[in-house]
Amino acid sequence: MDDGSEAHASPATLHDVAREAGVSVATASRALNGSARNVRSENASRVRAAAAKLGYEPHLSAQAIAKGSTRTVALVVRDVADPYFSSIAAGVTQAAEAAQLIVTMAVADGSPERELEIVKTLRGQRPRVIIVAGSRIDGTDTRDSLVEELAEYRTAGGRVVMISQRDLPFSTVTIDNHGGAERLARALLDAGYRRFAVFHAPPEIRTSRDRHSGFLAALRSSAAQEPVAIETGFTRAGGYDAARRLVEQGFEDVEAVFAVNDVMAIGAMTAFRDAGVVPGEDIGVAGFDDIGSAVDVVPALTSVAVPLREAGLTAMRLALSDQDETADVCLPADVVLRESTPPRRPV
């Protein structure tokens, strides 16, 4: 007797199609969404056959994306309080308004699990574009699920762009984090600094890791000492805590601090002042990103200028263009020396 179990079976997913065809989820997505020019013909044929066999159909609510029924852009950011992301959002909004689209923003708060949850929710809201901004975090168990969610959304006609490291199989706007940090280290060496401390986030946060490794690469090619490394939060409070710890353990051998982002550097400057240590006189301080407040603090903060608004603009241009859906654009990062790292006189 038929118990009706087949009627209640879960519908096939893109992951099921990819597994049946023996390809990645990203390849299955491209084969089914009209981007088969980027897929080998034999793989595309296997994917289409697998989809037909399994009765796969894209998420019904997302199918309206391809028909142009939504006029929204969803921007997912790590932290709404960080000026880094507000500058990116300004660029996304400028380009979206020019295309008569409306931007909505969701905050993942640095959590890969929350990021995945947001993307799942967004698919049901049918935005035209999803842009995910923020450092990729290594060692999470959400990566494959995030790829599948975004690939399903793209198959239904949506566009996906990342602003981060090149890690997921979607168009990505990257920043030259490693090279920018190398150039900063060389500039500080040229200014006479030889003994450093680095305030960095946990190594699984790739933006921090790339900047830290770039700074170290330049130091190791010079006569500079191996820097003191203090791991802390990727926030203003993290910078404050790292500077407090440096003062407590003694900083007599440290001439300058490199904090891997500006908000950390600004927090560190506050902690130094609270401890009676004058930034720019008793110790140099440098950051990365060149957010607007870098020139408002005293002394003005040495940093690495990242075109954050341009990153948002570029992401929207990629989303609205006919370019390859796995295109890469790398934006430069240029050193800006200011009063927080004045030239040191030779000893």
Short mmCIF file of C-alpha atoms in Angstrom, two decimals:
data_model
loop_
_atom_site.label_atom_id
_atom_site.label_comp_id
_atom_site.label_asym_id
_atom_site.label_seq_id
_atom_site.Cartn_x
_atom_site.Cartn_y
_atom_site.Cartn_z
CA MET A 1 0.00 0.00 0.00
CA ASP A 2 1.31 3.46 -0.91
CA ASP A 3 1.91 5.40 2.33
CA GLY A 4 2.39 8.69 0.46
CA SER A 5 5.94 9.10 1.70
CA GLU A 6 7.18 10.10 -1.75
CA ALA A 7 4.67 12.93 -1.92
CA HIS A 8 6.07 14.37 1.27
CA ALA A 9 9.76 13.97 0.36
CA SER A 10 11.81 17.13 0.62
CA PRO A 11 12.30 18.89 -2.72
CA ALA A 12 15.72 18.53 -4.32
CA THR A 13 18.28 21.22 -3.52
CA LEU A 14 21.16 22.56 -5.57
CA HIS A 15 23.46 20.53 -3.30
CA ASP A 16 21.58 17.37 -4.32
CA VAL A 17 21.99 18.24 -8.00
CA ALA A 18 25.71 18.93 -7.57
CA ARG A 19 26.24 15.63 -5.74
CA GLU A 20 24.28 13.70 -8.37
CA ALA A 21 26.33 15.31 -11.17
CA GLY A 22 29.63 14.95 -9.32
CA VAL A 23 30.46 18.67 -9.44
CA SER A 24 30.72 21.54 -6.96
CA VAL A 25 27.69 23.56 -5.90
CA ALA A 26 29.16 26.61 -7.65
CA THR A 27 29.56 24.69 -10.93
CA ALA A 28 25.99 23.42 -10.69
CA SER A 29 24.79 26.97 -10.06
CA ARG A 30 26.60 28.35 -13.09
CA ALA A 31 25.37 25.51 -15.31
CA LEU A 32 21.76 26.20 -14.36
CA ASN A 33 21.69 30.01 -14.26
CA GLY A 34 22.77 30.76 -17.80
CA SER A 35 26.50 30.99 -17.09
CA ALA A 36 27.32 27.64 -18.69
CA ARG A 37 29.99 29.39 -20.76
CA ASN A 38 32.13 29.10 -17.61
CA VAL A 39 31.46 25.37 -17.25
CA ARG A 40 32.88 22.51 -19.30
CA SER A 41 30.19 21.21 -21.67
CA GLU A 42 30.28 17.68 -20.24
CA ASN A 43 29.79 19.06 -16.71
CA ALA A 44 26.95 21.30 -17.84
CA SER A 45 25.24 18.33 -19.49
CA ARG A 46 25.60 16.22 -16.33
CA VAL A 47 24.16 19.03 -14.19
CA ARG A 48 21.14 19.50 -16.45
CA ALA A 49 20.54 15.75 -16.51
CA ALA A 50 20.82 15.57 -12.71
CA ALA A 51 18.40 18.48 -12.29
CA ALA A 52 15.88 16.81 -14.59
CA LYS A 53 16.26 13.45 -12.84
CA LEU A 54 15.75 14.95 -9.37
CA GLY A 55 13.03 17.38 -10.41
CA TYR A 56 15.07 20.28 -9.13
CA GLU A 57 13.54 23.76 -9.31
CA PRO A 58 14.97 26.99 -7.80
CA HIS A 59 13.36 28.47 -4.70
CA LEU A 60 9.98 29.75 -5.93
CA SER A 61 10.11 33.02 -4.00
CA ALA A 62 13.53 33.72 -5.49
CA GLN A 63 12.38 33.16 -9.06
CA ALA A 64 10.87 36.62 -9.06
CA ILE A 65 14.38 38.05 -8.79
CA ALA A 66 15.09 37.05 -12.37
CA LYS A 67 11.87 38.72 -13.48
CA GLY A 68 12.98 42.03 -12.00
CA SER A 69 10.15 42.31 -9.47
CA THR A 70 12.39 43.58 -6.67
CA ARG A 71 14.35 46.81 -6.58
CA THR A 72 16.40 46.23 -3.45
CA VAL A 73 20.06 45.58 -2.71
CA ALA A 74 20.91 43.70 0.49
CA LEU A 75 24.23 44.62 2.11
CA VAL A 76 25.52 42.30 4.85
CA VAL A 77 28.26 43.83 7.02
CA ARG A 78 30.32 42.69 9.97
CA ASP A 79 29.83 45.71 12.26
CA VAL A 80 27.57 48.73 11.80
CA ALA A 81 29.57 50.82 14.30
CA ASP A 82 32.87 50.47 12.42
CA PRO A 83 33.44 53.41 10.00
CA TYR A 84 35.06 50.91 7.62
CA PHE A 85 31.64 49.48 6.83
CA SER A 86 29.77 52.79 6.81
CA SER A 87 32.17 54.00 4.09
CA ILE A 88 31.54 50.84 2.04
CA ALA A 89 27.80 51.31 2.56
CA ALA A 90 28.05 54.88 1.26
CA GLY A 91 29.55 53.61 -1.99
CA VAL A 92 26.97 50.84 -2.37
CA THR A 93 24.15 53.32 -1.72
CA GLN A 94 25.50 55.86 -4.23
CA ALA A 95 25.65 53.29 -7.03
CA ALA A 96 22.32 51.73 -6.06
CA GLU A 97 20.52 55.08 -6.09
CA ALA A 98 21.92 55.79 -9.55
CA ALA A 99 20.31 52.51 -10.66
CA GLN A 100 17.06 53.39 -8.84
CA LEU A 101 17.55 50.63 -6.30
CA ILE A 102 17.05 50.74 -2.53
CA VAL A 103 19.70 49.44 -0.11
CA THR A 104 18.85 47.47 3.03
CA MET A 105 21.56 46.51 5.50
CA ALA A 106 21.97 43.60 7.92
CA VAL A 107 24.67 43.20 10.56
CA ALA A 108 26.36 39.82 11.10
CA ASP A 109 28.29 41.05 14.17
CA GLY A 110 31.36 39.07 13.17
CA SER A 111 29.49 35.76 13.44
CA PRO A 112 29.64 33.29 10.49
CA GLU A 113 26.51 31.60 11.87
CA ARG A 114 24.63 34.89 11.94
CA GLU A 115 25.88 35.70 8.42
CA LEU A 116 24.46 32.41 7.13
CA GLU A 117 21.16 32.99 8.92
CA ILE A 118 20.89 36.47 7.36
CA VAL A 119 21.54 35.15 3.85
CA LYS A 120 18.89 32.45 4.28
CA THR A 121 16.39 35.11 5.35
CA LEU A 122 17.35 37.46 2.54
CA ARG A 123 16.65 34.83 -0.12
CA GLY A 124 13.00 34.87 0.91
CA GLN A 125 12.91 38.67 0.66
CA ARG A 126 14.03 38.51 -2.98
CA PRO A 127 16.61 41.33 -3.25
CA ARG A 128 18.06 41.96 -6.70
CA VAL A 129 21.62 41.87 -5.31
CA ILE A 130 23.30 40.51 -2.18
CA ILE A 131 26.65 42.06 -1.20
CA VAL A 132 28.53 40.49 1.71
CA ALA A 133 31.26 42.72 3.21
CA GLY A 134 33.80 41.75 5.86
CA SER A 135 36.75 39.51 6.51
CA ARG A 136 36.32 35.83 5.79
CA ILE A 137 36.86 33.73 8.91
CA ASP A 138 38.76 30.47 8.57
CA GLY A 139 37.86 27.23 10.31
CA THR A 140 34.09 27.70 10.37
CA ASP A 141 31.59 24.96 9.57
CA THR A 142 29.23 27.33 7.76
CA ARG A 143 31.25 27.92 4.59
CA ASP A 144 29.70 25.17 2.45
CA SER A 145 26.19 26.07 3.55
CA LEU A 146 26.79 29.73 2.76
CA VAL A 147 28.09 28.84 -0.72
CA GLU A 148 25.01 26.70 -1.34
CA GLU A 149 22.57 29.40 -0.18
CA LEU A 150 24.23 32.06 -2.33
CA ALA A 151 24.55 29.71 -5.31
CA GLU A 152 20.83 28.81 -5.09
CA TYR A 153 20.02 32.51 -4.98
CA ARG A 154 22.26 33.21 -7.98
CA THR A 155 20.73 30.32 -9.92
CA ALA A 156 17.33 31.96 -9.42
CA GLY A 157 18.63 35.12 -11.08
CA GLY A 158 20.14 37.13 -8.21
CA ARG A 159 23.62 38.61 -8.24
CA VAL A 160 26.22 38.03 -5.51
CA VAL A 161 29.33 40.09 -4.79
CA MET A 162 31.75 39.73 -1.87
CA ILE A 163 33.90 42.53 -0.44
CA SER A 164 36.57 40.50 1.32
CA GLN A 165 39.29 37.99 0.57
CA ARG A 166 38.91 35.77 -2.47
CA ASP A 167 37.47 32.67 -0.82
CA LEU A 168 33.98 31.98 -2.16
CA PRO A 169 33.10 31.28 -5.83
CA PHE A 170 31.45 34.65 -6.46
CA SER A 171 32.59 38.00 -7.80
CA THR A 172 34.87 39.58 -5.20
CA VAL A 173 36.25 43.04 -4.49
CA THR A 174 39.50 42.58 -2.56
CA ILE A 175 41.85 44.99 -0.76
CA ASP A 176 45.65 44.70 -1.00
CA ASN A 177 45.97 44.04 2.73
CA HIS A 178 49.30 42.21 2.60
CA GLY A 179 50.95 44.67 0.22
CA GLY A 180 49.62 47.72 2.05
CA ALA A 181 51.01 46.48 5.36
CA GLU A 182 54.38 45.74 3.73
CA ARG A 183 54.55 49.28 2.37
CA LEU A 184 53.63 50.69 5.78
CA ALA A 185 56.43 48.75 7.48
CA ARG A 186 58.95 49.97 4.92
CA ALA A 187 57.78 53.57 5.36
CA LEU A 188 58.20 53.31 9.14
CA LEU A 189 61.64 51.75 8.70
CA ASP A 190 62.59 54.63 6.42
CA ALA A 191 61.39 57.02 9.15
CA GLY A 192 63.90 55.48 11.56
CA TYR A 193 61.75 52.99 13.50
CA ARG A 194 63.29 49.61 14.27
CA ARG A 195 61.40 48.13 17.26
CA PHE A 196 57.71 47.44 16.88
CA ALA A 197 54.65 45.92 18.50
CA VAL A 198 51.77 44.57 16.42
CA PHE A 199 48.21 44.52 17.77
CA HIS A 200 46.35 41.87 15.77
CA ALA A 201 43.12 39.89 15.88
CA PRO A 202 42.93 36.07 16.14
CA PRO A 203 44.55 34.43 13.09
CA GLU A 204 41.32 32.97 11.74
CA ILE A 205 40.25 36.53 10.81
CA ARG A 206 41.92 36.73 7.42
CA THR A 207 42.06 40.53 7.10
CA SER A 208 44.07 40.74 10.30
CA ARG A 209 46.25 37.79 9.34
CA ASP A 210 47.05 39.21 5.89
CA ARG A 211 47.98 42.61 7.32
CA HIS A 212 50.05 41.10 10.11
CA SER A 213 51.95 38.83 7.70
CA GLY A 214 52.60 41.68 5.27
CA PHE A 215 54.05 43.83 8.03
CA LEU A 216 56.24 40.95 9.24
CA ALA A 217 57.47 40.21 5.70
CA ALA A 218 58.88 43.72 5.36
CA LEU A 219 60.49 43.66 8.80
CA ARG A 220 62.13 40.29 8.18
CA SER A 221 63.73 41.59 5.00
CA SER A 222 65.35 44.39 7.03
CA ALA A 223 67.52 44.63 10.12
CA ALA A 224 64.51 45.29 12.37
CA GLN A 225 63.84 43.17 15.43
CA GLU A 226 60.99 40.65 15.53
CA PRO A 227 58.04 42.68 16.83
CA VAL A 228 56.11 42.11 20.03
CA ALA A 229 52.77 40.56 19.01
CA ILE A 230 49.63 41.05 21.10
CA GLU A 231 46.44 39.27 20.07
CA THR A 232 43.23 41.14 20.86
CA GLY A 233 39.77 41.99 19.53
CA PHE A 234 39.37 43.43 16.02
CA THR A 235 37.70 46.51 17.58
CA ARG A 236 38.43 49.81 19.30
CA ALA A 237 38.07 48.09 22.67
CA GLY A 238 40.55 45.44 21.50
CA GLY A 239 43.10 48.12 20.66
CA TYR A 240 42.60 49.78 24.03
CA ASP A 241 43.12 46.48 25.84
CA ALA A 242 46.26 45.61 23.85
CA ALA A 243 47.84 48.99 24.59
CA ARG A 244 47.01 48.66 28.27
CA ARG A 245 48.67 45.25 28.35
CA LEU A 246 51.74 46.59 26.53
CA VAL A 247 52.15 49.38 29.07
CA GLU A 248 51.74 46.93 31.96
CA GLN A 249 54.39 44.56 30.62
CA GLY A 250 56.74 47.42 29.72
CA PHE A 251 57.17 49.09 26.35
CA GLU A 252 60.68 50.51 26.71
CA ASP A 253 61.91 48.47 23.73
CA VAL A 254 58.95 49.43 21.50
CA GLU A 255 59.27 52.51 19.30
CA ALA A 256 56.02 52.15 17.34
CA VAL A 257 52.81 50.12 17.36
CA PHE A 258 51.06 48.84 14.25
CA ALA A 259 47.39 48.07 14.92
CA VAL A 260 45.83 46.11 12.06
CA ASN A 261 42.91 48.51 11.71
CA ASP A 262 42.31 52.15 12.54
CA VAL A 263 39.67 51.65 15.21
CA MET A 264 42.13 49.44 17.10
CA ALA A 265 44.84 52.10 16.68
CA ILE A 266 42.53 54.85 17.97
CA GLY A 267 41.60 52.71 20.98
CA ALA A 268 45.31 52.12 21.60
CA MET A 269 46.03 55.87 21.51
CA THR A 270 43.36 56.46 24.14
CA ALA A 271 44.81 53.74 26.39
CA PHE A 272 48.32 55.19 26.03
CA ARG A 273 47.10 58.65 27.00
CA ASP A 274 45.19 57.21 29.98
CA ALA A 275 48.50 55.65 31.12
CA GLY A 276 50.40 58.93 30.73
CA VAL A 277 52.11 57.82 27.49
CA VAL A 278 51.92 60.42 24.71
CA PRO A 279 51.25 58.98 21.22
CA GLY A 280 53.53 60.49 18.62
CA GLU A 281 56.08 61.48 21.27
CA ASP A 282 56.65 58.56 23.64
CA ILE A 283 55.53 55.94 21.12
CA GLY A 284 54.52 55.90 17.47
CA VAL A 285 51.13 54.51 16.43
CA ALA A 286 49.93 53.41 12.99
CA GLY A 287 46.73 51.81 11.75
CA PHE A 288 45.15 50.57 8.55
CA ASP A 289 42.05 51.68 6.54
CA ASP A 290 42.40 55.51 6.81
CA ILE A 291 38.87 55.99 8.10
CA GLY A 292 37.64 59.59 8.38
CA SER A 293 38.42 59.91 12.09
CA ALA A 294 42.11 59.11 11.44
CA VAL A 295 42.65 62.83 10.79
CA ASP A 296 40.44 63.96 13.69
CA VAL A 297 42.42 62.32 16.50
CA VAL A 298 45.44 64.05 18.04
CA PRO A 299 48.02 63.39 16.79
CA ALA A 300 46.63 62.57 13.34
CA LEU A 301 47.00 58.85 12.71
CA THR A 302 49.41 57.29 10.23
CA SER A 303 47.46 54.72 8.25
CA VAL A 304 47.09 52.80 5.01
CA ALA A 305 44.44 54.39 2.82
CA VAL A 306 41.86 51.96 1.48
CA PRO A 307 39.31 53.30 -1.05
CA LEU A 308 36.35 52.04 0.95
CA ARG A 309 33.67 54.04 -0.85
CA GLU A 310 35.16 52.85 -4.13
CA ALA A 311 34.92 49.27 -2.85
CA GLY A 312 31.16 49.73 -2.42
CA LEU A 313 30.81 51.41 -5.82
CA THR A 314 32.84 48.67 -7.50
CA ALA A 315 30.78 45.93 -5.86
CA MET A 316 27.57 47.44 -7.22
CA ARG A 317 29.08 47.88 -10.69
CA LEU A 318 30.04 44.20 -10.71
CA ALA A 319 26.57 43.22 -9.53
CA LEU A 320 24.83 45.22 -12.25
CA SER A 321 27.23 44.35 -15.08
CA ASP A 322 27.29 41.45 -17.51
CA GLN A 323 30.78 40.43 -16.37
CA ASP A 324 31.76 36.93 -15.33
CA GLU A 325 30.00 36.10 -12.06
CA THR A 326 33.32 35.11 -10.50
CA ALA A 327 35.22 38.28 -11.45
CA ASP A 328 37.89 39.73 -9.16
CA VAL A 329 38.80 43.39 -8.63
CA CYS A 330 41.72 44.24 -6.30
CA LEU A 331 41.84 47.78 -4.93
CA PRO A 332 45.15 49.40 -3.89
CA ALA A 333 46.16 50.39 -0.36
CA ASP A 334 48.52 53.36 -0.01
CA VAL A 335 50.51 54.57 3.02
CA VAL A 336 49.70 57.96 4.54
CA LEU A 337 52.29 59.15 7.10
CA ARG A 338 51.02 61.60 9.73
CA GLU A 339 52.01 63.07 13.09
CA SER A 340 51.45 59.85 15.07
CA THR A 341 54.73 58.47 13.62
CA PRO A 342 57.13 61.42 13.33
CA PRO A 343 60.61 60.71 11.90
CA ARG A 344 63.04 59.43 14.52
CA ARG A 345 66.46 60.94 14.90
CA PRO A 346 69.30 58.41 14.54
CA VAL A 347 70.55 57.29 17.96
#
